[in-house]
Short mmCIF file of C-alpha atoms in Angstrom, two decimals:
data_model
loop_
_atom_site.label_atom_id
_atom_site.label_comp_id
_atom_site.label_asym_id
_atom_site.label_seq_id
_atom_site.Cartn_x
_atom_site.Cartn_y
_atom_site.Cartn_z
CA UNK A 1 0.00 0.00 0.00
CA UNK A 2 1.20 3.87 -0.48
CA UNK A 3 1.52 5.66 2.47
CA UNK A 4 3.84 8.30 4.01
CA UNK A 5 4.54 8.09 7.73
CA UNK A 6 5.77 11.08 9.54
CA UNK A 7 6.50 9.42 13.15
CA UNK A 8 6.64 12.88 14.89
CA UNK A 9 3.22 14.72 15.33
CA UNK A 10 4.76 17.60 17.53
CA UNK A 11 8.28 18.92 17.88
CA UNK A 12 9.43 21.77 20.03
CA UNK A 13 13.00 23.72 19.26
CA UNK A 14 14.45 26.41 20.52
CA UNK A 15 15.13 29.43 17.73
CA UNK A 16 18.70 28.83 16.54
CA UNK A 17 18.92 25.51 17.00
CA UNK A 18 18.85 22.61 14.39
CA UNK A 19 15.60 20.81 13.21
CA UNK A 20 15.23 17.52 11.28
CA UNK A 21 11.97 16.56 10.58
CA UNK A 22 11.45 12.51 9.72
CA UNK A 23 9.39 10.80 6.33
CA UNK A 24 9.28 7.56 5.66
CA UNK A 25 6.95 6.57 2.62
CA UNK A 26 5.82 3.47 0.84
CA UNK A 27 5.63 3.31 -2.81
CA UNK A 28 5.68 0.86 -5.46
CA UNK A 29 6.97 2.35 -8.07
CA UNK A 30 9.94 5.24 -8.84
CA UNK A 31 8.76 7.75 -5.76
CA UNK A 32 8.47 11.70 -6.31
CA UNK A 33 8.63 13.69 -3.08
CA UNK A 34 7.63 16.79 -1.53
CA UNK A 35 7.85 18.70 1.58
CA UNK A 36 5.18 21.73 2.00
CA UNK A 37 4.67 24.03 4.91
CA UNK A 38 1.01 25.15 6.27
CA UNK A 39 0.73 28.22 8.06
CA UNK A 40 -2.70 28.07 10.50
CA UNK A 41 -5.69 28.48 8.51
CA UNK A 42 -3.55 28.46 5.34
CA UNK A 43 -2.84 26.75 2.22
CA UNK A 44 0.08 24.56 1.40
CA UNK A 45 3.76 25.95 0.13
CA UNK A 46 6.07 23.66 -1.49
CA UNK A 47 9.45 23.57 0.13
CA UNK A 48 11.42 21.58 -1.74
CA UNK A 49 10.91 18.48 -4.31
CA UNK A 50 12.73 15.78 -5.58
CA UNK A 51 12.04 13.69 -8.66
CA UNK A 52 15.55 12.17 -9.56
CA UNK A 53 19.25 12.97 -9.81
CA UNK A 54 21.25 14.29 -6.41
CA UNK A 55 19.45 12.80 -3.43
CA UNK A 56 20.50 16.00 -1.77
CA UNK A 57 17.42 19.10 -2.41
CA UNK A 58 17.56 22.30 -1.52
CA UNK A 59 14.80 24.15 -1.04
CA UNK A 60 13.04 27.44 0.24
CA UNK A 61 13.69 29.45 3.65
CA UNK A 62 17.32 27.37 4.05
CA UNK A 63 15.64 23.92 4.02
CA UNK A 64 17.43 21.07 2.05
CA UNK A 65 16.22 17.29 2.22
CA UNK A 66 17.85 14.16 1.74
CA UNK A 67 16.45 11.02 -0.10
CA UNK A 68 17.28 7.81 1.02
CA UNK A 69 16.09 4.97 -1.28
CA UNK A 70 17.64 2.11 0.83
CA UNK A 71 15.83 3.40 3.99
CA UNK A 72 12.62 4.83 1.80
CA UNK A 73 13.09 8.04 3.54
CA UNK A 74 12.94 11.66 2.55
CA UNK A 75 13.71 13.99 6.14
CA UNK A 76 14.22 17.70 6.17
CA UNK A 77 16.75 19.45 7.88
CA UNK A 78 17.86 23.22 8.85
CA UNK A 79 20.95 23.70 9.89
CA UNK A 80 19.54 26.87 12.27
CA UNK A 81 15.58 27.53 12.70
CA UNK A 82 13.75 31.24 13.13
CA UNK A 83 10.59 32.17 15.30
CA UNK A 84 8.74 32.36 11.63
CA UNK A 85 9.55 28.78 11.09
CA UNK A 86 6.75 27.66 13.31
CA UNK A 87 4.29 25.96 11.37
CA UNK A 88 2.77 22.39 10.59
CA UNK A 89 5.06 20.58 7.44
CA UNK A 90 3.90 17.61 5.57
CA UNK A 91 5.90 15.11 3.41
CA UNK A 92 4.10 13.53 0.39
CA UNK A 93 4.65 11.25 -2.03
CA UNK A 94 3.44 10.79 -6.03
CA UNK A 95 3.95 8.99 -8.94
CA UNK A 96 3.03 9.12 -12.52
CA UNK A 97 -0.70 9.58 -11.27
CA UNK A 98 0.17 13.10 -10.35
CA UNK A 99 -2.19 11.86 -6.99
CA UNK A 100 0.12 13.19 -3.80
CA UNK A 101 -0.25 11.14 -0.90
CA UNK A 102 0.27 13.01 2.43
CA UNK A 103 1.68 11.90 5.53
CA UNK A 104 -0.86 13.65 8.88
CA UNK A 105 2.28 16.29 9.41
CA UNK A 106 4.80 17.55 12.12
CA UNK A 107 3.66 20.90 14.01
CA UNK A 108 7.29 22.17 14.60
CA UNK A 109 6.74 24.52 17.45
CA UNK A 110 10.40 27.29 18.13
CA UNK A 111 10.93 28.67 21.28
CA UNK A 112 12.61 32.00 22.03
CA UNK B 1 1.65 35.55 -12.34
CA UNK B 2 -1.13 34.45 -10.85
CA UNK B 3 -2.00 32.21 -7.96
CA UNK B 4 -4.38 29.35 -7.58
CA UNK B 5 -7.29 31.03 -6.05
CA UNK B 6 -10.37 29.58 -4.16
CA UNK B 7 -13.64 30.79 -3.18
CA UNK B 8 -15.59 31.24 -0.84
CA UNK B 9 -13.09 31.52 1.72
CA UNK B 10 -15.30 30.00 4.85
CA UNK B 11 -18.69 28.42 4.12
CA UNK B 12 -20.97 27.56 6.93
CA UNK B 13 -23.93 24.65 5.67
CA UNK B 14 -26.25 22.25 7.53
CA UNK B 15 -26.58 18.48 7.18
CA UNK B 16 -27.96 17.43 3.72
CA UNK B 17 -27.66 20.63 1.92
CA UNK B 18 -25.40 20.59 -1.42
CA UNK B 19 -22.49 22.89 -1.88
CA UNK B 20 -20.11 24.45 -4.91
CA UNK B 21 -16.13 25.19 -4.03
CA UNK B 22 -14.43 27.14 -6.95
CA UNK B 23 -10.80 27.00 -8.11
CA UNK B 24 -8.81 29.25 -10.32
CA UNK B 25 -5.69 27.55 -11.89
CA UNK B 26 -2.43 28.92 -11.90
CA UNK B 27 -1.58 30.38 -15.00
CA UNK B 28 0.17 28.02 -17.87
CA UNK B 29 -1.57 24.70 -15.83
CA UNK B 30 -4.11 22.70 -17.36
CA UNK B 31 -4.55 20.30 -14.57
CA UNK B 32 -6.53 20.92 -10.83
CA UNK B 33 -5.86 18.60 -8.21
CA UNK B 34 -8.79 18.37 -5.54
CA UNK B 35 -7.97 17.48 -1.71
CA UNK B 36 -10.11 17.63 1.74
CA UNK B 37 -7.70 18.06 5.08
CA UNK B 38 -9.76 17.37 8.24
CA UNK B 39 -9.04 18.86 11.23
CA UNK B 40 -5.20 17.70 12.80
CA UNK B 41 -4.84 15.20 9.09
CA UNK B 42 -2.70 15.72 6.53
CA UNK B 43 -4.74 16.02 2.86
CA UNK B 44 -6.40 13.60 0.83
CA UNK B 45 -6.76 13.56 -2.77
CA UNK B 46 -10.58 13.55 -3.96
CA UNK B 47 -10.19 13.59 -7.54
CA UNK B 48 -7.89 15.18 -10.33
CA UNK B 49 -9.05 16.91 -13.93
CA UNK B 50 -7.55 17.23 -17.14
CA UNK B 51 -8.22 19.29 -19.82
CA UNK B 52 -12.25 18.96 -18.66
CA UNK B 53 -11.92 15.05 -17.72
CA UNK B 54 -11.86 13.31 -14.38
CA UNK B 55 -8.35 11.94 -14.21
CA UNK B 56 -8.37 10.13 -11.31
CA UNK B 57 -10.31 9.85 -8.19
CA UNK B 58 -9.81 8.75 -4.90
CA UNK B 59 -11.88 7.05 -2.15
CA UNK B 60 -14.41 9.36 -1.84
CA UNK B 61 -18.11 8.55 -2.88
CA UNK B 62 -20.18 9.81 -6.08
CA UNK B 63 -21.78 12.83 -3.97
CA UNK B 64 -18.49 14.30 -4.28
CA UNK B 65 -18.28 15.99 -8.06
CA UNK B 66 -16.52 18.38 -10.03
CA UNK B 67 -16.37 19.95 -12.90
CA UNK B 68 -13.84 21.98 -15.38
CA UNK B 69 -13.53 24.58 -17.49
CA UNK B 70 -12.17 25.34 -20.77
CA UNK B 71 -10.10 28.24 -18.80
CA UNK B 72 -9.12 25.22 -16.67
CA UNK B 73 -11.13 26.53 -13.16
CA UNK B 74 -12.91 24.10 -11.88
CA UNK B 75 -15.68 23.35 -9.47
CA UNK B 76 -16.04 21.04 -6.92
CA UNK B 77 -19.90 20.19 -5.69
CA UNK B 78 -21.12 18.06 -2.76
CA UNK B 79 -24.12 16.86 -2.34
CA UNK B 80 -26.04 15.77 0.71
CA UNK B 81 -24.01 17.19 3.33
CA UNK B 82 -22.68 15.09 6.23
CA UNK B 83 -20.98 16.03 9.48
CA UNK B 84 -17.92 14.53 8.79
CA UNK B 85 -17.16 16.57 5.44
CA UNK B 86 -16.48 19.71 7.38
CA UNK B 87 -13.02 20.25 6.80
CA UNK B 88 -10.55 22.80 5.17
CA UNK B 89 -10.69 21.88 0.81
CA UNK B 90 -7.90 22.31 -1.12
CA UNK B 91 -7.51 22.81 -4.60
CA UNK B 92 -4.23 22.82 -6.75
CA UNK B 93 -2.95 23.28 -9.72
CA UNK B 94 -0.24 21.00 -12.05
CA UNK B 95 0.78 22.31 -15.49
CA UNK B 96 0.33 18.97 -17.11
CA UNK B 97 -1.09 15.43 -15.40
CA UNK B 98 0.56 13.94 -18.68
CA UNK B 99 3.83 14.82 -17.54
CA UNK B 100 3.87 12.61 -14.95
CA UNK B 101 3.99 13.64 -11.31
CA UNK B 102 4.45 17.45 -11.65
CA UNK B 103 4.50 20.07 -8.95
CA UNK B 104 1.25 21.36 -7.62
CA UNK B 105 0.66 24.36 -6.48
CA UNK B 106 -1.97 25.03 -3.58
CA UNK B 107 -4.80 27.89 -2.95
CA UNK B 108 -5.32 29.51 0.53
CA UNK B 109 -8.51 26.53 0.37
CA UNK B 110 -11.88 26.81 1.71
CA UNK B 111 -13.18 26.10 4.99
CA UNK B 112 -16.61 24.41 5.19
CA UNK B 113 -18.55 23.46 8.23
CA UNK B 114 -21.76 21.51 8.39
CA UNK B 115 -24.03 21.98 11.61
#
């Protein structure tokens, strides 16, 4: 079955400090993956993507993600988050279908 | 360049009443991507359209509808109103669903309740 799986439902860092967010997805064929950011009440803003080529993506607002075929990951990372970085972030995953499939998200919550 | 759009912005219904969600594509896409996101979920796809054709659906049942346009908008209508489709709907926009997976691009959504 597809699925994404983001094992953290709430994080708390302190502003400065490092964040990696965890994905894990299943897919059965050649994965595309995404990382978007929700703002309360909002819509959804792609991050970053990855389709193929260097498993390392940058992205927006000094995020990058890593893919990880042998561990069917895809985590984000930022090397030093901001009060503004507060916000709930989903990983998906498509295919060919152009259907995404989202994990239920991470509320990263930054302290002062 | 324009955003994907969506209106109304908040809808408030009651149980068993039918109601329209509009989308405005991005400009240059030709594809709109429909999703619901309860409350503390992550989004799921309802149903895709391409150049004016369903393109895909996903579990949800035949009360849930759409249509779109030759200026690629689109509509999505639900009839019969339940409880549980209260929820925040999402509608985006891909330049091409024959391109393969292609990156979609999301409105602010709508917000419906049913009492």
């Amino acid at each position: 079955a597809q699925s994404v799986t983001q094992p953290d439902i709430h994080i708390t860092v302190s502003e400065g400090a490092s964040l990696e967010l965890r994905c894990n997805y299943s897919y059965g064929a050649t994965p595309y993956l995404f990382w978007y950011v929700q703002s309360p009440g909002q819509g959804l803003q792609l991050l970053l993507k990855y389709f193929s080529g260097d498993t390392l993506v940058q992205g927006i607002k000094g995020f990058e993600a890593e893919f990880k075929r042998s561990q069917s990951s895809f985590n984000l990372r930022k090397p030093s988050v901001h009060w503004s970085d507060a916000a709930e972030y989903f990983c998906a995953v498509g295919g060919n279908t152009d259907k995404l499939i989202f994990g239920t998200g991470t509320r990263l919550q930054v302290f002062p | 360049e324009t955003g994907v759009t969506q209106s109304p912005t908040h809808l408030i219904k009651t149980r068993g009443q039918q109601v329209t969600l509009r989308c405005s594509s991005q400009s240059g896409h030709n594809t709109v991507s429909w999703y619901q996101q309860a409350l503390g979920q992550g989004p799921q796809f309802i149903f895709q359209y391409y150049r004016e054709e369903e393109n895909g659906r996903g579990n949800f049942p035949p009360r849930f509808s759409g249509l779109q346009f030759p200026n690629y908008s689109s509509e999505l209508n639900v009839n019969a109103l339940e409880l549980d489709d209260s929820a925040l709907y999402l509608c985006a926009s891909s330049r091409s669903a024959t391109r393969g997976a292609d990156t979609q691009y999301f409105g602010p959504g709508t917000r419906l309740t049913v009492l």
